[in-house]
mmCIF file of C-alpha atoms in Angstrom:
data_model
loop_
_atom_site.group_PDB
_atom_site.id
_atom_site.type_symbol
_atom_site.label_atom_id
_atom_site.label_comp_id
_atom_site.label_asym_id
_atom_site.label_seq_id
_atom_site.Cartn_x
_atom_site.Cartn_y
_atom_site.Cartn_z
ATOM 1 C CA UNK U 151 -0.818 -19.034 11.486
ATOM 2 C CA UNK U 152 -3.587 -20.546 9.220
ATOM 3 C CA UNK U 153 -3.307 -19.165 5.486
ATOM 4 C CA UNK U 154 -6.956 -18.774 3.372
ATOM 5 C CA UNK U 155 -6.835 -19.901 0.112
ATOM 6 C CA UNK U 156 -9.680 -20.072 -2.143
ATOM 7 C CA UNK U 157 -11.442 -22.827 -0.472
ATOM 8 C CA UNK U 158 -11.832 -21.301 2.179
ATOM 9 C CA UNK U 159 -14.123 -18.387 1.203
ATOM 10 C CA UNK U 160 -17.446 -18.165 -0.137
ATOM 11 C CA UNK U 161 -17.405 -16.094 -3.201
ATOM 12 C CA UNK U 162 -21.362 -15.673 -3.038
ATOM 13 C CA UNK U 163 -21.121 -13.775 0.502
ATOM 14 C CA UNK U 164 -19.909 -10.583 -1.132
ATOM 15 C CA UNK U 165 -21.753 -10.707 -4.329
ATOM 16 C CA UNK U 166 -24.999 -10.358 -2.383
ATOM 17 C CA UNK U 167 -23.743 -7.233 -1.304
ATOM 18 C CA UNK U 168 -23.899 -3.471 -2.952
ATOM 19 C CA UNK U 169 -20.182 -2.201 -2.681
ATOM 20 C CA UNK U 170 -19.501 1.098 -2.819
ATOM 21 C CA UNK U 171 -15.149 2.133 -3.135
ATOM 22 C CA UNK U 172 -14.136 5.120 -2.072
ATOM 23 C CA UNK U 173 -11.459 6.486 -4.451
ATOM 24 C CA UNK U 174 -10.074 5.415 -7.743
ATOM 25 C CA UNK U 175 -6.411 5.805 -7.371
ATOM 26 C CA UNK U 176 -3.762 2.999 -6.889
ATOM 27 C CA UNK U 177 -5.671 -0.087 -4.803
ATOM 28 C CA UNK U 178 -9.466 1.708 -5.602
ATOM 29 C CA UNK U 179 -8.846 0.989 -9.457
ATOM 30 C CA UNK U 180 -7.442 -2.195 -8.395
ATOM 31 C CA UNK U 181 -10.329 -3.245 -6.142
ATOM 32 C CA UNK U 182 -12.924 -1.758 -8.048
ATOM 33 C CA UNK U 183 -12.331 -3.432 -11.436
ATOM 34 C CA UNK U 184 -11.762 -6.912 -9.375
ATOM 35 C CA UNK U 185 -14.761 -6.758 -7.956
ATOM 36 C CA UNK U 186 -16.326 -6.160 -10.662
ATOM 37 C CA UNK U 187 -15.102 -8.730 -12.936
ATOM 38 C CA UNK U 188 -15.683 -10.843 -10.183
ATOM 39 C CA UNK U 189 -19.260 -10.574 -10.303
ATOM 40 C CA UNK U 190 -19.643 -8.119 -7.469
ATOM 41 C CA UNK U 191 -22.294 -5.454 -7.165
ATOM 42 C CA UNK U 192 -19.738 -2.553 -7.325
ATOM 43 C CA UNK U 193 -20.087 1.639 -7.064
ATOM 44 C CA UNK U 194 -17.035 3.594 -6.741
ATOM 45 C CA UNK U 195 -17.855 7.044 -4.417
ATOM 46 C CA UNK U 196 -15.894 10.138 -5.924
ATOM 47 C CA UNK U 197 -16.228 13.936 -4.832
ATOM 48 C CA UNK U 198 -17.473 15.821 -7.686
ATOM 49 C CA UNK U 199 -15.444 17.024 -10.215
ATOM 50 C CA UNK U 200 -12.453 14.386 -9.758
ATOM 51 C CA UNK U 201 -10.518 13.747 -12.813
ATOM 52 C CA UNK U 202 -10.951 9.810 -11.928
ATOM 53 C CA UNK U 203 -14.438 10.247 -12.482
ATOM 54 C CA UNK U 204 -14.251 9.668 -16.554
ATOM 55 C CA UNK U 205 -12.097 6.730 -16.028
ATOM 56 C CA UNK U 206 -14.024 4.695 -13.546
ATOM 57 C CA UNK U 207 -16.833 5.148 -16.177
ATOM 58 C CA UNK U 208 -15.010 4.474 -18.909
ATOM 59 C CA UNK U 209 -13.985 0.957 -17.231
ATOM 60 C CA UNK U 210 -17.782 -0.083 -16.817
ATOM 61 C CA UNK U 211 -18.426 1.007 -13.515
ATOM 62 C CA UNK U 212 -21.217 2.855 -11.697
ATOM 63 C CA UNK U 213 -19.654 6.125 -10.455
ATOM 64 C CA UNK U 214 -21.819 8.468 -7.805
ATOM 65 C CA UNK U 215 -20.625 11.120 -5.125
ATOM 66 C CA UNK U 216 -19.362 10.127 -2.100
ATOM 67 C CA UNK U 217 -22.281 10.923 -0.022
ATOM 68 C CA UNK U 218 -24.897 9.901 -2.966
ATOM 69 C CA UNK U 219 -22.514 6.566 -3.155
ATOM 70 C CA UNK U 220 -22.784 4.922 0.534
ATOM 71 C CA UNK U 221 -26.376 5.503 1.356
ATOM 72 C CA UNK U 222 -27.757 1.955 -0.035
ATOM 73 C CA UNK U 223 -24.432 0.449 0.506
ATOM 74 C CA UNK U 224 -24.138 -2.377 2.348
ATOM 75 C CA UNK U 225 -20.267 -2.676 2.774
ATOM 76 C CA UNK U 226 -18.062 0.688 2.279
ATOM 77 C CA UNK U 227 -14.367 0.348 1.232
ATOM 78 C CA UNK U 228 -12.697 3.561 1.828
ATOM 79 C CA UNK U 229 -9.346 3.370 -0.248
ATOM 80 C CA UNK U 230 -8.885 7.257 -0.216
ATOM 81 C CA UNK U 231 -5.287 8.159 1.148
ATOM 82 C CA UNK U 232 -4.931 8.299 4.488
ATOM 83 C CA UNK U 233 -4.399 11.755 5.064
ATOM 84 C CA UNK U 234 -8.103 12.491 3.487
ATOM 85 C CA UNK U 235 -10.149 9.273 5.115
ATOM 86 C CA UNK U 236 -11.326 11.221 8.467
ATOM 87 C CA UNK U 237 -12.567 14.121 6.268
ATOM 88 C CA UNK U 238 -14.319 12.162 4.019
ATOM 89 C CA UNK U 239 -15.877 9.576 6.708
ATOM 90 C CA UNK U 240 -17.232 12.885 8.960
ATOM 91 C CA UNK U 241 -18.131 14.791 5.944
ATOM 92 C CA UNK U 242 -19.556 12.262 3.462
ATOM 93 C CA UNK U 243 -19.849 9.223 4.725
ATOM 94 C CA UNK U 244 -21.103 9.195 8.806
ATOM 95 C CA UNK U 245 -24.207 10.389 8.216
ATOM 96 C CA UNK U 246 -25.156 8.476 5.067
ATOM 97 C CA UNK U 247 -24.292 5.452 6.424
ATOM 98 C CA UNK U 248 -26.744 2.405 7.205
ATOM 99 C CA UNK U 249 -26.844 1.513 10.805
ATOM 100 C CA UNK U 250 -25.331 -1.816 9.649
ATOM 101 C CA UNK U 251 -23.289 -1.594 6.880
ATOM 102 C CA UNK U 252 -20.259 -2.909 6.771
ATOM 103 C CA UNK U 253 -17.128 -0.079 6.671
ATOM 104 C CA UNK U 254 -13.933 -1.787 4.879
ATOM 105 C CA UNK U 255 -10.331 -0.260 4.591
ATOM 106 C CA UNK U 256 -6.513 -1.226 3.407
ATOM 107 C CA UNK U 257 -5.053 -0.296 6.038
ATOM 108 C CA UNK U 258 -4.936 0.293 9.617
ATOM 109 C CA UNK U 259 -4.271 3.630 10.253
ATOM 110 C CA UNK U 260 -7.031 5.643 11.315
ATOM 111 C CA UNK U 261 -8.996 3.248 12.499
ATOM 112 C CA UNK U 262 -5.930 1.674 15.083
ATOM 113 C CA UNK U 263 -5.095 5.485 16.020
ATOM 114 C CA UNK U 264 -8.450 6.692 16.617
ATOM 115 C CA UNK U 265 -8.462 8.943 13.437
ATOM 116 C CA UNK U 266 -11.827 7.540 12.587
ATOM 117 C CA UNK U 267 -14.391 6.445 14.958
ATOM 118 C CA UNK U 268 -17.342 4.296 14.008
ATOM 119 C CA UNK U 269 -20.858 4.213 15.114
ATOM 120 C CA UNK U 270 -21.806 1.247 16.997
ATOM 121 C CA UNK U 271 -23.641 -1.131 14.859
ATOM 122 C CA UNK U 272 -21.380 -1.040 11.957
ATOM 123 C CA UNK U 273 -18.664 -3.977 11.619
ATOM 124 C CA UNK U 274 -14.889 -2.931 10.626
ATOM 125 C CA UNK U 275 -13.003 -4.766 8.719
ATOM 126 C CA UNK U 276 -9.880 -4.950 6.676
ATOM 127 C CA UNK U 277 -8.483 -6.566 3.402
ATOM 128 C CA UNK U 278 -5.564 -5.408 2.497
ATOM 129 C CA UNK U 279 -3.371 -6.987 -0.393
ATOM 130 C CA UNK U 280 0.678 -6.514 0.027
ATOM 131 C CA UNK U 281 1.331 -5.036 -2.888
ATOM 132 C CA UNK U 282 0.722 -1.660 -4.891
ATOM 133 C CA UNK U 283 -2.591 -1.201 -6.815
ATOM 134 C CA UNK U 284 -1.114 -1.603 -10.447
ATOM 135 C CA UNK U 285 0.494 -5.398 -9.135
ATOM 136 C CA UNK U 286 -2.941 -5.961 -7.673
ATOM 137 C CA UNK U 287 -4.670 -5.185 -11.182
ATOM 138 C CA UNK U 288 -2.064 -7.157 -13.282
ATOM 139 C CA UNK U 289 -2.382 -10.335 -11.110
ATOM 140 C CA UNK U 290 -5.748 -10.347 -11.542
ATOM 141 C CA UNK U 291 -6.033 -9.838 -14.871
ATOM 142 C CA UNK U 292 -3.210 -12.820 -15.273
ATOM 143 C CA UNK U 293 -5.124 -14.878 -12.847
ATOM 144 C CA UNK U 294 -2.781 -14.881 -10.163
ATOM 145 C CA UNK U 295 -3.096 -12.740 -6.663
ATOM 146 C CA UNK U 296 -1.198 -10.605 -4.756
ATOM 147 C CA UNK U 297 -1.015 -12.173 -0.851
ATOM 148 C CA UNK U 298 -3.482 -10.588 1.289
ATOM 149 C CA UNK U 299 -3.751 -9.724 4.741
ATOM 150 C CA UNK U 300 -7.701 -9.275 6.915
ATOM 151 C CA UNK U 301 -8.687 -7.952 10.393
ATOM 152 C CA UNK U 302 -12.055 -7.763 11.893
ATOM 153 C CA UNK U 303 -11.926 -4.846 14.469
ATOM 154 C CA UNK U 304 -15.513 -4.707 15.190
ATOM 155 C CA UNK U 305 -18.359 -7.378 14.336
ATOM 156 C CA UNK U 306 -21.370 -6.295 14.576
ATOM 157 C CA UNK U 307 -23.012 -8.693 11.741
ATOM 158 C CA UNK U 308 -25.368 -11.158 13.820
ATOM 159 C CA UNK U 309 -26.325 -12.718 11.105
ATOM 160 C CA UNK U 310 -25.900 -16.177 9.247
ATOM 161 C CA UNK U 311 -22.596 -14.969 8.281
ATOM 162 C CA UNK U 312 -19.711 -13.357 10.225
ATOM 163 C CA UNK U 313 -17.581 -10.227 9.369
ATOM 164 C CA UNK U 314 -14.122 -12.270 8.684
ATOM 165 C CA UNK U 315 -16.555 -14.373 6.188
ATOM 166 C CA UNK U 316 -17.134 -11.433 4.362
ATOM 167 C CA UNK U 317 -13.523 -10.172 4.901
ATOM 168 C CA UNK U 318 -12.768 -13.639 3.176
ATOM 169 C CA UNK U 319 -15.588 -13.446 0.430
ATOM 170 C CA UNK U 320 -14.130 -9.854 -0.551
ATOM 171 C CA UNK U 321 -10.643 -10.849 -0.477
ATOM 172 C CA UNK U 322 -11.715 -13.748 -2.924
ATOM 173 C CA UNK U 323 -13.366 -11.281 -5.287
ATOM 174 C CA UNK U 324 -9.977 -9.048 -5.586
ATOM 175 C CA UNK U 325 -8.044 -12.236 -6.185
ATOM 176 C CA UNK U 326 -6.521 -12.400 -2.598
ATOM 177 C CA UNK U 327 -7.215 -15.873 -1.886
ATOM 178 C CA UNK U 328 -5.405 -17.393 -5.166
ATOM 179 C CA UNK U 329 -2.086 -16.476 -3.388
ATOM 180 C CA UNK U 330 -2.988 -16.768 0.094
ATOM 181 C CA UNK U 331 -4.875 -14.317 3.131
ATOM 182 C CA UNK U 332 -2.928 -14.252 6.547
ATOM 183 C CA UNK U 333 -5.431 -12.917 9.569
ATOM 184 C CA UNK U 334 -4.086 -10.189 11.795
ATOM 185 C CA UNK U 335 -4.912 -7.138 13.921
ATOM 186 C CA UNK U 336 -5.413 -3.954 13.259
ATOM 187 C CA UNK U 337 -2.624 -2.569 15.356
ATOM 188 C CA UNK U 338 -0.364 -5.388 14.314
ATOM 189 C CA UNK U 339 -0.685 -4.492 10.341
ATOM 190 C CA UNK U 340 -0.636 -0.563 10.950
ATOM 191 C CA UNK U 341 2.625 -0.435 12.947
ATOM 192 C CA UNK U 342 4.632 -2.999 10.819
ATOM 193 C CA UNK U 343 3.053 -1.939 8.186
ATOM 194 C CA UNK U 344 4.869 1.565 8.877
ATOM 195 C CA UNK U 345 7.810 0.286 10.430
ATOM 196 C CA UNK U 346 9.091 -1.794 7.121
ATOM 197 C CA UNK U 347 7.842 0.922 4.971
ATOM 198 C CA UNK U 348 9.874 3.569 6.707
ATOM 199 C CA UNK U 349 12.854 0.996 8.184
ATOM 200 C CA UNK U 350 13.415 -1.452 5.020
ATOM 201 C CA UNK U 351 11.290 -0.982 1.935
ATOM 202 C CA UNK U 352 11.381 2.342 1.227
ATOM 203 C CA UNK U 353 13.318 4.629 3.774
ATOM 204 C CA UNK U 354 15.937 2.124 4.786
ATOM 205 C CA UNK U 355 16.515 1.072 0.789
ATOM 206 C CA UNK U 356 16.434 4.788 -0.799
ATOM 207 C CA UNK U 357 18.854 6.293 1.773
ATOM 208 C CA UNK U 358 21.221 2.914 1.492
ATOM 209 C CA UNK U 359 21.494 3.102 -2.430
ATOM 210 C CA UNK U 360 21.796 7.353 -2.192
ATOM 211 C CA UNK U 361 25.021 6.365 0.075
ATOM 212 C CA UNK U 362 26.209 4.180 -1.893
ATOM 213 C CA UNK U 363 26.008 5.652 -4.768
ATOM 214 C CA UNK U 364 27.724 9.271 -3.289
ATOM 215 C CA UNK U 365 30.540 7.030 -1.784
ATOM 216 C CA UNK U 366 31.471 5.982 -5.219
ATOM 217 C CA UNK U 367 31.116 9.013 -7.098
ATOM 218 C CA UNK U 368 33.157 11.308 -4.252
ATOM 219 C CA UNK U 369 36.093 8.495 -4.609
ATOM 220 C CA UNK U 370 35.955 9.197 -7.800
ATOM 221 C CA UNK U 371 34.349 6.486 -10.176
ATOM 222 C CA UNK U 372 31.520 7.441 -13.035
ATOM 223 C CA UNK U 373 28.388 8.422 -11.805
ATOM 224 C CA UNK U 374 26.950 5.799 -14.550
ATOM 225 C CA UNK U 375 28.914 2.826 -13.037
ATOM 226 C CA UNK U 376 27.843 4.138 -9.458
ATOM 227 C CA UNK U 377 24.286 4.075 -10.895
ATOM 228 C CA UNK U 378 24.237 0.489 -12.267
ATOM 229 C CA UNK U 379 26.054 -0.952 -9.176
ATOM 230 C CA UNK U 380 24.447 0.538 -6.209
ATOM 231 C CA UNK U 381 20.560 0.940 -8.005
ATOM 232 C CA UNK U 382 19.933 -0.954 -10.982
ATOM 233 C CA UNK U 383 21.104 -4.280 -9.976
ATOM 234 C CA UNK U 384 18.771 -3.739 -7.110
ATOM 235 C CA UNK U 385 15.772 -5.302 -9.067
ATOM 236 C CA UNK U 386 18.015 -8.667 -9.626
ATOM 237 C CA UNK U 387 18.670 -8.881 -5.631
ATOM 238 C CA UNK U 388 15.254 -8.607 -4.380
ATOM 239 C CA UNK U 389 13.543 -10.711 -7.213
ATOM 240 C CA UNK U 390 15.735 -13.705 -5.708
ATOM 241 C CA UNK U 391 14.851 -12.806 -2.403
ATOM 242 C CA UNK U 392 11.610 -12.608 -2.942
ATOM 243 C CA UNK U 393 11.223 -15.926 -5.419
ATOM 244 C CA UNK U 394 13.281 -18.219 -2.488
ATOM 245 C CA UNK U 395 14.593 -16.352 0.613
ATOM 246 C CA UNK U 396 18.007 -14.903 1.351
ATOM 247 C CA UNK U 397 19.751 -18.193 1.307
ATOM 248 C CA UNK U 398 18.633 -18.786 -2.285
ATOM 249 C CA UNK U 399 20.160 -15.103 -3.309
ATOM 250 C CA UNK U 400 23.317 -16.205 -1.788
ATOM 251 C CA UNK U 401 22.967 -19.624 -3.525
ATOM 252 C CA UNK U 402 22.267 -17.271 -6.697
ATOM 253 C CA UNK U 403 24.882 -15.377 -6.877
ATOM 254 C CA UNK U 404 28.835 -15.596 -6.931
ATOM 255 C CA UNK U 405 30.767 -16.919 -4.487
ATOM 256 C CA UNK U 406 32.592 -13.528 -4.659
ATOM 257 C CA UNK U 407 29.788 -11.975 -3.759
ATOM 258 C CA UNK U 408 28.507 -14.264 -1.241
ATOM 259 C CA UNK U 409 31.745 -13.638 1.208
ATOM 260 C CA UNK U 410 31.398 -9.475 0.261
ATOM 261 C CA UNK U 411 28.017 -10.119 1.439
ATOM 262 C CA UNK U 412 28.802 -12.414 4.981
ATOM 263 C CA UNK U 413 32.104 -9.670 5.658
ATOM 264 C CA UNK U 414 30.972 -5.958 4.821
ATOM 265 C CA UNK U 415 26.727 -6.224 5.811
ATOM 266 C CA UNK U 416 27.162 -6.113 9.045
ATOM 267 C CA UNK U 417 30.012 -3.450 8.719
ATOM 268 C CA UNK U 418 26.689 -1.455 7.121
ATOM 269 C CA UNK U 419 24.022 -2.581 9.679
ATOM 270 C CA UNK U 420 25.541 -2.414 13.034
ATOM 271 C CA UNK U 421 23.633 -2.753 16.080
ATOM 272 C CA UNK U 422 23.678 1.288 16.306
ATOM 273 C CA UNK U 423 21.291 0.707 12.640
ATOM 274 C CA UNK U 424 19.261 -1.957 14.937
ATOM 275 C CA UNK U 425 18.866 0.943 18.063
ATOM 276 C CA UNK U 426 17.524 3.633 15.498
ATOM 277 C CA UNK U 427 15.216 1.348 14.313
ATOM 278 C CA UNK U 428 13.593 0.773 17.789
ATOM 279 C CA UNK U 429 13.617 4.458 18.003
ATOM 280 C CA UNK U 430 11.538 4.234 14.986
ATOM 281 C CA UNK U 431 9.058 1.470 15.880
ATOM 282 C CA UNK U 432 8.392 3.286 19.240
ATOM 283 C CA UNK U 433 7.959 6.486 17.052
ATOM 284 C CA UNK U 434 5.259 4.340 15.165
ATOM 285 C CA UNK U 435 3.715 2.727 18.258
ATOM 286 C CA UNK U 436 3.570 5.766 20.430
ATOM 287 C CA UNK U 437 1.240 7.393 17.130
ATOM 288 C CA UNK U 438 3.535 10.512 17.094
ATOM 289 C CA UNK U 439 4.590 9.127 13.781
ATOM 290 C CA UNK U 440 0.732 9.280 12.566
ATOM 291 C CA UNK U 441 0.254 12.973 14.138
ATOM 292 C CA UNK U 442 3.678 14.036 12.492
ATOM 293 C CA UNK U 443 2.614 13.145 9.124
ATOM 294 C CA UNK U 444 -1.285 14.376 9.546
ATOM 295 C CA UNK U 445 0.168 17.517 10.852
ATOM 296 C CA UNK U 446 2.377 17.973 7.543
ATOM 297 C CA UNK U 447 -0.733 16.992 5.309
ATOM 298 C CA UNK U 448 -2.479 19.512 7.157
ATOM 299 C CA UNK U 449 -0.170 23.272 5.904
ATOM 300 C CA UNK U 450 -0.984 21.685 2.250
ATOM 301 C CA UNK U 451 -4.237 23.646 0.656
ATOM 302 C CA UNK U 452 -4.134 21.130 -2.537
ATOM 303 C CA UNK U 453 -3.498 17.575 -1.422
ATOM 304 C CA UNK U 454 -0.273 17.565 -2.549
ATOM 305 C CA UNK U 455 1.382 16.892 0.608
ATOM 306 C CA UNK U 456 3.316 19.462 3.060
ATOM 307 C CA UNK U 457 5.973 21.370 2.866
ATOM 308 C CA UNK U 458 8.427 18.492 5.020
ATOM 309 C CA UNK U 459 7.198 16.356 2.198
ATOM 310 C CA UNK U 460 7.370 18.422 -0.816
ATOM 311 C CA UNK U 461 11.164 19.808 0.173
ATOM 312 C CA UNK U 462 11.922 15.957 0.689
ATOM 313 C CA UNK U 463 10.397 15.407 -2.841
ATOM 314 C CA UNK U 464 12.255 18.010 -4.409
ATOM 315 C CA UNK U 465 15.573 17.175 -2.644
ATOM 316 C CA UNK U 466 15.157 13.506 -4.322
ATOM 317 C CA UNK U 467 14.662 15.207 -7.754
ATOM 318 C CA UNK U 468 17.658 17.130 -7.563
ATOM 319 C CA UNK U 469 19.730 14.254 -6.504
ATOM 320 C CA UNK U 470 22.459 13.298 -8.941
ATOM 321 C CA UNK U 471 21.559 9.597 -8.919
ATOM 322 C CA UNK U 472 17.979 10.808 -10.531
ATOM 323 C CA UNK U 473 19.261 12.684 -13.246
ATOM 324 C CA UNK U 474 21.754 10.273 -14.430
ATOM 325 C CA UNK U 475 19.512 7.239 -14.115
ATOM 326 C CA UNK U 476 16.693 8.830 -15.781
ATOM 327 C CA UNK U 477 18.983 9.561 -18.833
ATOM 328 C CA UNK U 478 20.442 5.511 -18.436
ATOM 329 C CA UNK U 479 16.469 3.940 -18.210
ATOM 330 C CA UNK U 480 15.624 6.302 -21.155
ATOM 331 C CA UNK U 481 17.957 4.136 -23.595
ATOM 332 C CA UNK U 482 16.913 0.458 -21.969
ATOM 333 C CA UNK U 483 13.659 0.448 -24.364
ATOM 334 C CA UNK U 484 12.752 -3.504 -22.509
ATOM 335 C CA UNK U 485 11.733 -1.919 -19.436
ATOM 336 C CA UNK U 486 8.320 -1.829 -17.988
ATOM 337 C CA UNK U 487 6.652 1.622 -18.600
ATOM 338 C CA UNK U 488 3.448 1.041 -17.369
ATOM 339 C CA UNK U 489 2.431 4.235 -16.065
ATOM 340 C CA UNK U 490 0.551 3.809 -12.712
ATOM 341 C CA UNK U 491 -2.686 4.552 -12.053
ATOM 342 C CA UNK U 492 -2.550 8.443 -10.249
ATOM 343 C CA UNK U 493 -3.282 8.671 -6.747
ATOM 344 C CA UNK U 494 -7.130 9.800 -5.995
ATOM 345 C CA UNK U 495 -6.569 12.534 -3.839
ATOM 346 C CA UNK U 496 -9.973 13.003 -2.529
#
């Protein structure tokens, strides 16, 4: 697979264009102010009335309504969440649209399961950085990158230039191409996209440490020490991992640990762990997974997210790991409390 790096895009491609980002939450603020300092020609589209409206113009930029927002754009990033992106596309942005702009998002989803369906004549594309909004921001600012992944779905650009040039030229602007852009599909990013998100990152983590952690405390041992050895030291793992692969963690770390690791992982993740998690991708692939959670958006009147989620959300509060950890990380004064940028719900 060929990786992009700043050589390989043209910087000028997208700075010819009007911009317009839809949403100033996590990745819009991110996007938004990198295009911008970039040199980029940059609106962000907000429904009146949003509380991010003050803070986009705080930052510099031009801030219009949705609707007002797309109609001399020439490429249209919606970065809304992805419950609210079909709503605001048929509401907002459809008819307002030029016949050959250019409509950009982050990630697959409604495009790959049908959520959203374009007019012919406009190209789809997507750039979409692996990391949250806030890492996005800081790289940037640091002049570093966070990797980056773009798909073209639909080129309709006949022009001088093609749609993955301007996929390139955009992903350039937000500081993509410093760390490196990977090329993929649509359906490829959306469903393992979902699958590590619900499998490993953040479903398969939060339930292993929340097991750990009540296997400790119901034999007994200090909440606190259950805390520190099953959450906090997760942060220390994953930083090697992520700086030189598994093999360098195990290099990393004790030899102690090293065997505990080799003997008792796959006592954890058995090949029953590896069936459930086919059950999941086929959840994913089937796009049950995509009506499930658009279905549970939909019994919310305020954006908050449904009642499956909010029950989940208060469950988590409640847990005992929450409460004592928020009490530990309120003495450790050297950790990072930036707050992050609030979600733009609509």
């Amino acid at each position: 697979m060929k990786i992009y790096y700043d050589d390989d895009a043209n910087l000028e491609l997208i700075k010819k264009l009007n911009v317009t980002i839809v949403g100033y939450g996590s990745q819009g603020h991110a996007h938004a102010n990198n295009l911008n300092d970039s040199g980029v020609d940059v609106t962000v589209g907000l429904r009146e009335g949003s509380s991010s409206w003050k803070k986009a113009e705080d930052a510099g930029l031009k801030v219009k309504s949705v609707a007002e927002s797309v109609l001399d754009a020439d490429m249209v990033m919606i970065l809304a969440p992805d419950e609210f992106q079909k709503g605001i596309y048929e509401n907002q942005i459809k008819s307002n649209l030029k016949s050959n702009a250019i409509l950009g998002f982050a990630h697959g989803f409604n495009i790959h399961f049908k959520k959203i369906i374009p007019d012919q004549g406009n190209s789809v594309i997507m750039i979409a950085p692996k990391g949250p909004g806030h890492t996005v921001r800081n790289t940037y600012i640091n002049g570093g990158g966070v990797p980056s992944l773009i798909a073209i779905y639909e080129d309709s650009t006949n022009g001088e230039f093609s749609a993955k040039d301007i996929a390139l030229s955009y992903a350039k602007a937000n500081g993509g191409t410093r760390a490196g852009v990977l090329e993929t599909t649509f359906k490829e990013e959306t469903e393992t996209d979902l699958f590590g998100e619900q499998a490993v990152l953040c479903g398969g983590i939060t339930a292993l440490i929340k097991a750990g952690y009540e296997t400790l405390v119901e034999a007994g041992y200090s909440p606190e020490m259950a805390y520190f050895e099953c959450l906090h030291e997760t942060k220390l793992i994953t930083d090697l991992i992520q700086e030189g692969g598994i093999a360098n963690m195990h290099y990393s770390i004790s030899n102690t640990a090293e065997y505990g690791d080799y003997l008792s992982g796959p006592k954890v993740i058995t090949d029953k762990t590896k069936e459930a998690m086919k059950e999941i991708l086929e959840n994913i692939q089937s796009g049950n997974f995509a009506n499930e959670f658009l279905d549970d958006c939909r019994q919310s009147n305020d954006g908050s997210g449904g009642p499956f989620m909010k029950s989940n959300r208060k469950s988590t509060e409640d847990h005992s790991i929450e409460k004592v950890g928020k009490e530990l990380r309120s003495k450790m004064k050297f950790l990072n409390s930036e707050k992050l940028v609030d979600k733009e719900k609509n």
